[in-house]
Coordinates of C-alpha atoms (C1' of nucleotides) in Angstrom, one line a residue:
Chain A
X1 CA 29.2 15.1 -5.8
X2 CA 29.2 16.1 -9.4
X3 CA 28.7 19.4 -11.1
X4 CA 26.0 20.3 -13.5
X5 CA 28.2 20.0 -16.5
X6 CA 29.4 16.5 -15.5
X7 CA 25.8 15.4 -15.2
X8 CA 24.8 16.8 -18.6
X9 CA 27.9 15.1 -20.0
X10 CA 26.9 11.8 -18.4
X11 CA 23.5 12.1 -20.1
X12 CA 25.3 12.5 -23.5
X13 CA 27.6 9.6 -22.8
X14 CA 24.7 7.4 -22.2
X15 CA 23.2 8.3 -25.6
X16 CA 20.4 10.5 -24.2
X17 CA 19.3 13.6 -25.9
X18 CA 19.8 16.4 -23.4
X19 CA 16.5 18.0 -22.7
X20 CA 15.8 20.5 -20.0
X21 CA 13.6 17.9 -18.3
X22 CA 16.3 15.3 -18.2
X23 CA 18.9 17.7 -17.0
X24 CA 16.8 19.1 -14.2
X25 CA 15.5 15.7 -13.1
X26 CA 19.0 14.2 -12.9
X27 CA 20.3 17.3 -11.1
X28 CA 17.4 17.1 -8.7
X29 CA 18.2 13.5 -7.8
X30 CA 21.9 14.4 -7.5
X31 CA 21.2 17.3 -5.2
X32 CA 19.0 15.3 -2.9
X33 CA 20.9 13.8 0.0
X34 CA 19.3 10.4 0.4
X35 CA 16.6 8.6 -1.5
X36 CA 14.0 10.6 -3.3
X37 CA 10.6 9.6 -4.6
X38 CA 9.3 10.3 -8.0
X39 CA 6.7 12.6 -6.5
X40 CA 9.4 14.5 -4.6
X41 CA 11.5 14.8 -7.8
X42 CA 8.4 16.1 -9.6
X43 CA 7.7 18.8 -7.0
X44 CA 11.3 19.9 -6.7
X45 CA 12.0 19.9 -10.4
X46 CA 8.8 21.7 -11.2
X47 CA 10.1 24.8 -9.4
X48 CA 12.8 25.1 -11.9
X49 CA 10.8 23.8 -14.8
X50 CA 7.2 24.8 -14.6
X51 CA 5.0 22.6 -16.8
X52 CA 7.0 19.6 -16.1
X53 CA 4.8 16.5 -16.1
X54 CA 4.8 13.6 -13.6
X55 CA 4.8 11.1 -16.4
X56 CA 8.0 12.5 -17.8
X57 CA 9.5 12.2 -14.4
X58 CA 8.6 8.5 -14.2
X59 CA 9.9 7.9 -17.7
X60 CA 13.1 9.7 -17.1
X61 CA 13.8 8.1 -13.8
X62 CA 13.3 4.7 -15.4
X63 CA 15.7 5.6 -18.3
X64 CA 18.3 7.0 -16.0
X65 CA 18.1 3.9 -13.8
X66 CA 18.5 1.5 -16.8
X67 CA 21.4 3.5 -17.9
X68 CA 23.0 3.1 -14.5
X69 CA 23.1 6.8 -13.7
X70 CA 20.8 6.4 -10.7
X71 CA 19.9 3.6 -8.3
X72 CA 16.4 2.3 -7.6
X73 CA 15.4 1.3 -4.1
X74 CA 12.2 -0.4 -3.3
X75 CA 11.4 -0.2 0.4
X76 CA 8.7 -2.8 -0.1
X77 CA 5.7 -0.9 0.9
X78 CA 4.9 2.5 -0.6
X79 CA 6.9 4.2 -3.3
X80 CA 10.0 3.6 -5.2
X81 CA 13.0 5.8 -4.3
X82 CA 16.0 6.9 -6.3
X83 CA 19.4 8.1 -5.7
X84 CA 22.4 9.2 -7.8
X85 CA 24.6 6.2 -8.3
X86 CA 27.9 6.5 -6.5
X87 CA 30.2 3.6 -7.1
X88 CA 32.4 4.8 -4.3
X89 CA 29.6 4.6 -1.8
X90 CA 27.6 1.4 -2.2
X91 CA 25.2 0.8 0.5
X92 CA 22.3 -1.3 1.7
X93 CA 19.1 -0.2 3.4
X94 CA 17.7 -0.9 6.8
X95 CA 14.0 -0.4 7.1
X96 CA 12.4 -0.4 10.5
X97 CA 9.0 -2.1 10.4
X98 CA 8.1 -0.3 13.6
X99 CA 8.6 3.4 12.8
X100 CA 9.2 3.0 9.0
X101 CA 12.5 4.9 9.4
X102 CA 15.1 4.0 6.8
X103 CA 18.8 3.8 7.5
X104 CA 21.9 3.2 5.4
X105 CA 24.4 0.5 5.9
X106 CA 27.7 0.4 4.0
X107 CA 27.6 -2.5 1.5
X108 CA 30.8 -3.9 3.0
X109 CA 28.8 -5.3 5.8
X110 CA 27.2 -7.7 3.4
X111 CA 30.4 -8.7 1.7
X112 CA 30.8 -12.0 3.5
X113 CA 27.3 -13.0 2.9
X114 CA 27.5 -12.1 -0.7
X115 CA 30.8 -14.0 -1.1
X116 CA 29.3 -17.1 0.4
X117 CA 26.2 -17.0 -1.6
X118 CA 28.2 -16.5 -4.7
X119 CA 30.6 -19.4 -4.0
X120 CA 27.9 -21.9 -3.0
X121 CA 25.0 -21.0 -5.2
X122 CA 26.4 -18.9 -8.0
X123 CA 24.0 -16.2 -7.2
X124 CA 25.4 -12.8 -7.5
X125 CA 23.9 -10.6 -4.9
X126 CA 23.5 -6.9 -5.8
X127 CA 24.8 -5.4 -2.5
X128 CA 23.7 -2.0 -3.6
X129 CA 20.1 -3.1 -3.6
X130 CA 19.9 -4.9 -0.4
X131 CA 17.0 -4.1 1.8
X132 CA 17.0 -5.4 5.3
X133 CA 13.9 -5.1 7.3
X134 CA 13.6 -5.3 11.1
X135 CA 13.4 -3.2 14.2
X136 CA 15.6 -0.3 15.0
X137 CA 17.1 0.1 18.4
X138 CA 14.2 2.3 19.6
X139 CA 11.4 0.1 18.4
X140 CA 13.1 -3.1 19.4
X141 CA 13.4 -1.6 22.9
X142 CA 9.8 -0.7 23.2
X143 CA 8.8 -3.7 21.2
X144 CA 6.3 -2.0 19.0
X145 CA 7.0 -4.6 16.4
X146 CA 3.7 -5.8 15.2
X147 CA 1.7 -5.8 18.3
X148 CA 0.8 -2.2 17.8
Chain B
X1 CA 3.0 -29.5 7.1
X2 CA -0.1 -29.2 9.3
X3 CA -3.4 -30.9 9.0
X4 CA -6.7 -29.1 8.5
X5 CA -7.7 -29.4 12.1
X6 CA -4.4 -28.0 13.3
X7 CA -4.9 -25.0 11.1
X8 CA -8.5 -24.4 12.3
X9 CA -7.2 -24.8 15.9
X10 CA -4.5 -22.3 15.2
X11 CA -7.2 -19.8 14.1
X12 CA -9.0 -20.3 17.3
X13 CA -5.9 -19.9 19.3
X14 CA -5.2 -16.6 17.7
X15 CA -8.7 -15.4 18.8
X16 CA -10.2 -15.5 15.3
X17 CA -13.7 -16.6 14.7
X18 CA -13.5 -19.6 12.4
X19 CA -15.3 -18.8 9.2
X20 CA -15.3 -21.0 6.1
X21 CA -13.4 -18.2 4.3
X22 CA -10.6 -18.1 6.9
X23 CA -10.3 -21.8 7.0
X24 CA -10.1 -22.2 3.3
X25 CA -7.8 -19.2 2.8
X26 CA -5.4 -20.4 5.4
X27 CA -5.5 -24.0 4.0
X28 CA -4.8 -22.6 0.6
X29 CA -1.7 -20.8 1.7
X30 CA -0.6 -23.8 3.7
X31 CA -1.1 -26.2 0.8
X32 CA 0.9 -24.0 -1.6
X33 CA 4.5 -24.9 -1.8
X34 CA 6.2 -21.6 -2.1
X35 CA 5.0 -18.0 -1.9
X36 CA 1.5 -17.3 -3.2
X37 CA -0.1 -14.0 -4.2
X38 CA -3.4 -12.8 -3.0
X39 CA -4.8 -13.3 -6.4
X40 CA -3.6 -16.8 -6.5
X41 CA -5.1 -17.5 -3.1
X42 CA -8.4 -16.0 -4.4
X43 CA -8.5 -18.2 -7.5
X44 CA -7.6 -21.4 -5.7
X45 CA -9.9 -20.8 -2.7
X46 CA -12.8 -19.8 -4.8
X47 CA -12.9 -23.3 -6.3
X48 CA -13.7 -24.6 -2.8
X49 CA -15.8 -21.6 -1.8
X50 CA -17.6 -20.0 -4.7
X51 CA -18.6 -16.5 -4.0
X52 CA -15.5 -15.8 -2.0
X53 CA -14.5 -12.1 -2.5
X54 CA -11.1 -10.8 -3.2
X55 CA -11.4 -8.1 -0.6
X56 CA -12.0 -10.9 2.0
X57 CA -8.8 -12.6 0.8
X58 CA -6.9 -9.4 1.3
X59 CA -8.4 -8.7 4.7
X60 CA -7.8 -12.3 5.9
X61 CA -4.3 -12.5 4.7
X62 CA -3.5 -9.3 6.5
X63 CA -5.1 -10.6 9.7
X64 CA -3.3 -13.9 9.5
X65 CA 0.0 -12.2 8.9
X66 CA -0.4 -9.9 11.9
X67 CA -1.3 -12.9 14.0
X68 CA 1.9 -14.5 12.9
X69 CA 0.3 -17.5 11.1
X70 CA 1.6 -16.6 7.7
X71 CA 4.6 -14.6 6.5
X72 CA 4.5 -11.7 4.1
X73 CA 7.1 -11.3 1.4
X74 CA 7.5 -8.2 -0.7
X75 CA 9.6 -8.9 -3.8
X76 CA 9.8 -5.2 -4.5
X77 CA 8.2 -5.1 -7.9
X78 CA 4.7 -6.5 -8.4
X79 CA 2.6 -8.2 -5.8
X80 CA 2.9 -9.2 -2.2
X81 CA 3.4 -12.9 -1.5
X82 CA 2.5 -15.0 1.4
X83 CA 3.5 -18.4 2.9
X84 CA 2.6 -20.4 5.9
X85 CA 4.9 -19.5 8.8
X86 CA 7.2 -22.3 9.7
X87 CA 9.4 -21.4 12.7
X88 CA 11.5 -24.5 11.9
X89 CA 12.3 -23.3 8.4
X90 CA 13.1 -19.6 8.4
X91 CA 14.4 -18.4 5.1
X92 CA 15.4 -15.4 3.1
X93 CA 14.6 -14.8 -0.6
X94 CA 16.8 -14.4 -3.5
X95 CA 15.2 -12.6 -6.4
X96 CA 17.0 -12.6 -9.8
X97 CA 16.6 -9.3 -11.5
X98 CA 17.4 -11.0 -14.8
X99 CA 14.8 -13.7 -15.0
X100 CA 12.6 -12.7 -12.1
X101 CA 13.0 -16.2 -10.6
X102 CA 12.8 -16.4 -6.9
X103 CA 14.9 -18.7 -4.7
X104 CA 14.9 -19.5 -1.0
X105 CA 18.0 -19.3 1.2
X106 CA 18.0 -20.7 4.7
X107 CA 18.0 -17.8 7.2
X108 CA 21.1 -19.2 8.8
X109 CA 23.2 -17.8 6.0
X110 CA 22.3 -14.3 7.2
X111 CA 23.0 -15.0 10.9
X112 CA 26.4 -13.5 11.0
X113 CA 25.3 -10.4 9.3
X114 CA 22.3 -10.1 11.6
X115 CA 24.5 -10.6 14.6
X116 CA 27.0 -7.9 13.6
X117 CA 24.3 -5.4 12.7
X118 CA 22.6 -6.1 16.0
X119 CA 25.8 -5.7 18.0
X120 CA 27.0 -2.6 16.3
X121 CA 23.8 -0.7 15.5
X122 CA 21.2 -2.2 17.7
X123 CA 19.1 -2.9 14.6
X124 CA 17.3 -6.2 14.9
X125 CA 17.2 -7.7 11.4
X126 CA 14.2 -9.8 10.6
X127 CA 16.0 -12.7 8.9
X128 CA 12.7 -14.3 7.8
X129 CA 11.9 -11.2 5.6
X130 CA 15.2 -10.8 4.0
X131 CA 15.1 -10.2 0.3
X132 CA 18.3 -10.2 -1.6
X133 CA 18.3 -9.2 -5.3
X134 CA 20.9 -10.0 -7.8
X135 CA 21.6 -12.4 -10.7
X136 CA 21.2 -16.1 -10.6
X137 CA 23.9 -18.4 -12.0
X138 CA 22.3 -18.5 -15.4
X139 CA 21.6 -14.8 -15.8
X140 CA 25.0 -13.9 -14.4
X141 CA 26.6 -16.1 -16.9
X142 CA 24.9 -14.7 -19.9
X143 CA 24.9 -11.3 -18.3
X144 CA 21.4 -10.3 -19.2
X145 CA 21.4 -8.0 -16.2
X146 CA 19.9 -4.8 -17.2
X147 CA 21.1 -4.6 -20.8
X148 CA 18.2 -6.6 -22.0
Chain C
dG1 C1' 14.2 16.7 -41.6
dT2 C1' 14.2 12.7 -38.7
dG3 C1' 13.5 10.3 -34.8
dT4 C1' 13.2 11.1 -30.0
dC5 C1' 11.0 13.2 -26.2
dT6 C1' 7.2 15.6 -23.8
dG7 C1' 2.6 16.8 -22.1
dC8 C1' -1.9 15.3 -21.5
dA9 C1' -5.3 12.4 -20.1
dA10 C1' -6.8 8.1 -19.5
dA11 C1' -5.9 3.5 -18.1
dC12 C1' -3.7 0.2 -15.2
dC13 C1' -2.7 -2.8 -11.3
dC14 C1' -2.8 -4.0 -6.8
dT15 C1' -4.9 -3.0 -2.6
dT16 C1' -8.0 -0.7 0.7
dT17 C1' -12.4 1.1 2.5
dG18 C1' -17.5 2.2 3.8
dC19 C1' -21.4 0.0 4.6
dA20 C1' -25.4 -3.0 5.0
dA21 C1' -26.3 -7.9 5.4
dT22 C1' -24.7 -12.1 7.3
dT23 C1' -22.6 -15.2 10.4
dT24 C1' -20.0 -16.8 14.5
dT25 C1' -19.9 -16.8 19.3
Chain D
dA1 C1' -28.2 -10.5 21.3
dA2 C1' -23.6 -8.7 20.5
dA3 C1' -19.7 -8.4 18.1
dA4 C1' -17.0 -9.8 14.3
dT5 C1' -16.8 -10.9 9.5
dT6 C1' -18.3 -10.9 4.7
dG7 C1' -19.7 -9.2 0.0
dC8 C1' -20.2 -5.6 -2.9
dA9 C1' -18.8 -1.7 -5.2
dA10 C1' -16.3 2.1 -5.3
dA11 C1' -12.2 4.6 -4.2
dG12 C1' -7.4 4.9 -3.6
dG13 C1' -2.3 5.4 -4.6
dG14 C1' 1.5 4.8 -7.3
dT15 C1' 2.8 4.0 -11.9
dT16 C1' 2.3 3.2 -17.0
dT17 C1' 0.7 4.0 -21.7
dG18 C1' -1.2 6.0 -26.4
dC19 C1' -1.0 9.6 -29.0
dA20 C1' -0.2 14.1 -31.2
dG21 C1' 2.6 18.0 -30.9
dA22 C1' 7.2 19.8 -29.7
dC23 C1' 12.0 19.4 -29.6
dA24 C1' 17.2 17.9 -29.9
dC25 C1' 20.0 16.3 -33.0

DNA sequence: GTGTCTGCAAACCCTTTGCAATTTT
DNA sequence: AAAATTGCAAAGGGTTTGCAGACAC
């Protein structure tokens, strides 16, 4: 977990001008444990920076993502989610189609699959963006899959 | 690859009333090699059924998917895609973030991962809906990843 | 001062919905 | 005749964009 100064410095290092909006948005993503939506960033960041605009949040999140400071996660349905990039903690996502709950899975689980696909097809899987859908233990048990 | 009659029968078996719209839409998805968007279904089906409405296409695709006749695939970005369900040919998707190209991968590749996740976490991965993102051989080679 | 960044508002895209008319059973 | 399905048109949600003014550098 990085401090405010580190984050601001990271912005500079990426060639960004350091505006209050960028600093607060990045700090908001960093402070959030888990994967935050643009809307959630907007609401949280606005408390510290009244007048902040949702369009700015979207533009900033996109920039930060392209710069590699944050990760984008698309659960398929609904909104995009973001999280501070942590090279020491790569992970995939498990999304339950029954209850919509999301879980994390250490990227290491997918290593063998990644290695095989790379070796055989030359396709370089981004293990930090893997999204696996299915049924969690609870929903698999009660079989609420798609019958409900 | 099923014939027209089989498809119509499949509709009946699922308890659907057989309307021209449903028949044509299902046939359109079936005839398409690959994963087709709602818009593409609409355009193709409209040639055979002028006056067909896009809302009907969406409603029908949703029904067919819930009945298990077709599969839904969410590439993350952009539109949903559909394909005729083929139990004999389950597959995952590889999406290249460089060139946006989509590839198929036999579901068997993910079997070990699925088995481990099931055994350890009780999470039942739906191997037919797996979407793996990354870089294809070409894009990985020229490293157009996200710098371009 | 220069070029980037922001706020605003409107547009955008894909998808969903209410409802009356139509069609299948 | 009853119930499901369609077309239409409008709304919906999340996201993007053009532009003029404001700001970091």
